[in-house]
Amino acid sequence: MSGAASRRGIPFVVSAPSGTGKTTVCRLALTRDEGLEFSISHTTRKPREGERNGVDYHFVDEEQFRDLVASGAFLEHAEYAGRCYGTSWSSLEAPLEAGRDLLLEIEVQGAAQVREARADARFVFLLPPSMRVLEQRLRGRGTDSDEVIAARLALAERELEAVRFFDYVIVNDLLEESVAALLEVVGAERAGDTRELSARYGRETVLASWQGPQGG
Ligand code: 5GP
């Protein structure tokens, strides 16, 4: 392999149960690896403070989203918390063609669709240290009622089931270590040498020692 121009980029899909902290891990990883680019999704939710259209998301209304779905613009799309989210084919092709790797930070239903559609994609699942820690993190915000927290935990447990089709699993305990782990996966896949990865981040290996909903 010679030079960035001759290689195609790899789409890396990163998902996690809600509350695991994947946005923070992904943002930091993106600042540390110049060859890695953020895949900008479309969404019908409103921008949060500080978010910019065309940078964080392409913000569209529901009709625009429906039209995009109807025209086959999306590689995957899903509803999450009452809003629509989708990754367009066009947001992927140019960077990949130019040899840039992409980070798709998406929820699990969308990840499952990417799994079906793209053999070139690699799948990384982040886990909280345990479900108990996830609950503590959700409670730690101090803003949500018990009911809201219970609903979010139930959602997280459902999302957790998707781990079965992910290639790599990273337990997000210490932020810096999780970022390093994600970059290690990216680097090894890029280099085409993944022999070490399965011993460290292979799904079966990590899950064997993880405190899931029944443990922890
Ligand atoms: P938020 O509204 O907090 O930015 O995102 C809500 C959820 O939607 C997160 O889990 C985020 O990863 C996910 N998400 C963001 N973009 C996409 C997308 O293009 N497709 C799918 N399926 N999920 C997305």
Coordinates of C-alpha atoms and ligand atoms in Angstrom, one line a residue:
M1 CA 0.0 0.0 0.0
S2 CA 1.5 3.3 -1.0
G3 CA 0.3 6.7 0.1
A4 CA -3.1 7.9 1.3
A5 CA -4.4 8.6 -2.2
S6 CA -4.4 4.9 -3.2
R7 CA -6.2 3.4 -0.3
R8 CA -9.9 3.6 0.4
G9 CA -10.9 4.8 3.9
I10 CA -12.6 2.5 6.4
P11 CA -15.9 3.4 8.0
F12 CA -15.8 2.8 11.8
V13 CA -19.1 2.5 13.5
V14 CA -19.2 3.3 17.2
S15 CA -22.2 2.6 19.3
A16 CA -23.0 2.1 23.0
P17 CA -25.8 1.9 25.4
S18 CA -27.1 5.4 26.2
G19 CA -25.1 7.0 29.0
T20 CA -21.9 5.2 28.3
G21 CA -20.1 8.3 27.2
K22 CA -19.4 7.5 23.5
T23 CA -19.7 11.1 22.3
T24 CA -16.8 12.2 24.6
V25 CA -14.7 9.3 23.6
C26 CA -15.4 9.9 19.9
R27 CA -14.7 13.6 20.0
L28 CA -11.3 13.1 21.7
A29 CA -10.4 10.4 19.3
L30 CA -11.2 12.7 16.4
T31 CA -8.9 15.4 17.7
R32 CA -6.0 12.9 18.0
D33 CA -6.1 11.2 14.7
E34 CA -5.9 13.4 11.6
G35 CA -6.8 10.6 9.3
L36 CA -10.1 10.1 11.0
E37 CA -13.1 12.2 10.1
F38 CA -16.5 12.6 11.7
S39 CA -19.4 11.4 9.6
I40 CA -22.0 14.2 9.7
S41 CA -25.5 12.7 10.1
H42 CA -28.8 14.2 9.3
T43 CA -31.3 14.7 12.1
T44 CA -34.7 16.2 12.7
R45 CA -33.9 17.2 16.3
K46 CA -33.2 20.8 17.0
P47 CA -29.6 22.0 17.4
R48 CA -28.3 22.2 21.0
E49 CA -26.4 25.2 22.1
G50 CA -23.1 25.4 20.3
E51 CA -24.0 22.9 17.6
R52 CA -23.5 24.1 14.0
N53 CA -25.4 23.0 11.0
G54 CA -23.2 21.0 8.6
V55 CA -20.6 20.5 11.3
D56 CA -22.3 18.5 14.1
Y57 CA -25.3 17.5 12.1
H58 CA -27.2 18.4 9.0
F59 CA -30.3 19.8 10.7
V60 CA -33.4 19.2 8.6
D61 CA -37.2 19.2 9.2
E62 CA -39.3 16.1 9.1
E63 CA -40.5 16.6 5.6
Q64 CA -37.0 17.0 4.3
F65 CA -36.0 13.9 6.2
R66 CA -38.9 11.9 4.7
D67 CA -37.9 13.1 1.2
L68 CA -34.3 12.0 1.8
V69 CA -35.5 8.6 2.9
A70 CA -37.9 8.3 -0.1
S71 CA -35.1 9.2 -2.5
G72 CA -32.8 6.5 -1.0
A73 CA -30.3 9.0 0.3
F74 CA -29.6 7.1 3.5
L75 CA -27.3 4.2 4.1
E76 CA -29.1 3.8 7.4
H77 CA -31.6 5.7 9.4
A78 CA -33.4 5.2 12.6
E79 CA -35.6 6.9 15.2
Y80 CA -34.2 7.7 18.6
A81 CA -36.1 9.5 21.4
G82 CA -38.8 10.5 19.0
R83 CA -36.4 12.1 16.4
C84 CA -35.0 10.8 13.1
Y85 CA -31.3 10.3 12.5
G86 CA -29.6 9.1 9.3
T87 CA -26.3 8.6 7.6
S88 CA -26.3 9.6 3.9
W89 CA -24.4 7.7 1.3
S90 CA -23.0 11.0 0.0
S91 CA -21.5 11.9 3.4
L92 CA -19.5 8.6 3.2
E93 CA -18.3 8.3 -0.3
A94 CA -16.1 11.4 -0.8
P95 CA -14.0 10.9 2.4
L96 CA -13.7 7.1 1.9
E97 CA -12.7 7.7 -1.8
A98 CA -10.1 10.2 -0.7
G99 CA -8.6 7.5 1.7
R100 CA -9.9 9.1 4.9
D101 CA -11.3 6.9 7.6
L102 CA -14.7 7.8 9.0
L103 CA -16.2 7.6 12.4
L104 CA -19.9 6.9 12.4
E105 CA -21.2 7.7 15.9
I106 CA -24.7 6.2 15.7
E107 CA -27.2 4.2 17.7
V108 CA -27.6 0.5 17.5
Q109 CA -30.5 0.1 15.0
G110 CA -28.6 2.1 12.5
A111 CA -25.4 0.2 13.2
A112 CA -27.3 -3.1 12.4
Q113 CA -28.3 -1.6 9.0
V114 CA -24.7 -0.6 8.3
R115 CA -23.7 -4.2 9.1
E116 CA -26.0 -5.4 6.4
A117 CA -25.0 -2.8 3.8
R118 CA -21.3 -2.5 4.1
A119 CA -18.7 -5.2 4.4
D120 CA -16.0 -2.6 4.6
A121 CA -17.3 -1.2 7.9
R122 CA -15.8 -2.1 11.3
F123 CA -17.9 -2.1 14.5
V124 CA -16.8 -0.9 17.9
F125 CA -19.1 -1.1 20.9
L126 CA -18.5 0.8 24.1
L127 CA -19.6 -0.6 27.4
P128 CA -20.0 1.1 30.8
P129 CA -17.8 -0.5 33.4
S130 CA -21.0 -2.2 34.7
M131 CA -24.7 -1.6 34.6
R132 CA -24.5 -0.4 38.2
V133 CA -21.9 2.2 37.2
L134 CA -24.2 3.3 34.3
E135 CA -27.0 3.8 36.8
Q136 CA -24.8 5.8 39.1
R137 CA -23.7 8.0 36.1
L138 CA -27.3 8.6 35.1
R139 CA -28.2 9.4 38.7
G140 CA -25.1 11.5 39.1
R141 CA -26.5 14.1 36.7
G142 CA -29.1 14.8 39.4
T143 CA -31.6 16.2 36.9
D144 CA -33.7 13.2 36.1
S145 CA -36.6 11.6 38.0
D146 CA -36.4 7.9 39.1
E147 CA -38.9 7.1 36.3
V148 CA -36.7 8.7 33.7
I149 CA -33.6 6.9 35.0
A150 CA -35.5 3.6 35.0
A151 CA -36.6 4.2 31.4
R152 CA -33.1 5.0 30.3
L153 CA -31.7 2.0 32.0
A154 CA -34.2 -0.3 30.3
L155 CA -33.3 1.3 27.0
A156 CA -29.6 0.8 27.7
E157 CA -30.2 -2.9 28.5
R158 CA -32.0 -3.3 25.1
E159 CA -29.2 -1.5 23.3
L160 CA -26.7 -3.8 25.0
E161 CA -28.1 -6.7 23.1
A162 CA -26.7 -5.3 19.9
V163 CA -23.1 -6.0 21.2
R164 CA -23.4 -9.5 19.5
F165 CA -22.8 -8.1 16.0
F166 CA -19.9 -5.8 16.9
D167 CA -16.3 -6.7 16.1
Y168 CA -14.6 -4.9 19.1
V169 CA -15.7 -4.0 22.6
I170 CA -14.1 -1.3 24.8
V171 CA -15.1 -0.8 28.4
N172 CA -15.3 2.9 28.9
D173 CA -13.9 3.2 32.5
L174 CA -11.1 5.7 32.1
L175 CA -11.6 8.1 29.3
E176 CA -8.0 8.3 28.2
E177 CA -7.7 4.6 28.0
S178 CA -10.9 4.3 26.0
V179 CA -9.7 6.9 23.5
A180 CA -6.4 5.1 23.2
A181 CA -8.2 1.8 22.7
L182 CA -10.4 3.2 20.0
L183 CA -7.4 4.7 18.2
E184 CA -5.6 1.4 18.5
V185 CA -8.4 -0.4 16.7
V186 CA -8.4 2.3 14.0
G187 CA -4.7 2.1 13.6
A188 CA -4.5 -1.7 13.4
E189 CA -7.4 -1.9 11.0
R190 CA -5.8 0.7 8.9
A191 CA -2.5 -1.2 8.9
G192 CA -4.4 -4.4 8.1
D193 CA -2.8 -6.1 11.1
T194 CA -5.6 -7.0 13.6
R195 CA -3.9 -10.0 15.2
E196 CA -3.4 -8.3 18.5
L197 CA -6.8 -6.8 18.6
S198 CA -9.0 -9.8 19.2
A199 CA -7.0 -10.7 22.3
R200 CA -7.5 -7.2 23.7
Y201 CA -10.9 -6.0 22.4
G202 CA -12.5 -9.0 20.8
R203 CA -16.1 -9.2 21.8
E204 CA -15.9 -12.6 23.5
T205 CA -12.8 -11.8 25.4
V206 CA -14.1 -8.5 26.8
L207 CA -17.6 -9.8 27.6
A208 CA -16.2 -12.8 29.5
S209 CA -15.0 -10.4 32.2
W210 CA -17.6 -7.7 32.0
Q211 CA -20.2 -7.1 34.8
G212 CA -23.4 -7.2 32.8
P213 CA -27.0 -6.6 33.9
Q214 CA -27.0 -9.7 36.0
G215 CA -23.7 -9.0 37.6
G216 CA -22.1 -5.8 38.9
Ligands
5GP1 P1 -28.0 13.1 20.0 O1 -29.4 13.6 19.7 O2 -27.8 13.0 21.5 O3 -27.0 13.9 19.2 O4 -28.0 11.6 19.4 C1 -28.9 10.7 19.9 C2 -28.5 9.3 19.4 O5 -28.5 9.2 18.0 C3 -27.0 9.0 19.8 O6 -27.0 7.6 20.2 C4 -26.3 9.1 18.5 O7 -25.1 8.3 18.4 C5 -27.3 8.7 17.5 N1 -27.1 9.1 16.1 C6 -26.5 10.3 15.7 N2 -26.4 10.3 14.3 C7 -27.0 9.2 13.9 C8 -27.2 8.6 12.6 O8 -26.9 9.2 11.6 N3 -27.9 7.4 12.5 C9 -28.3 6.7 13.7 N4 -28.9 5.6 13.5 N5 -28.1 7.2 14.9 C10 -27.4 8.4 15.0

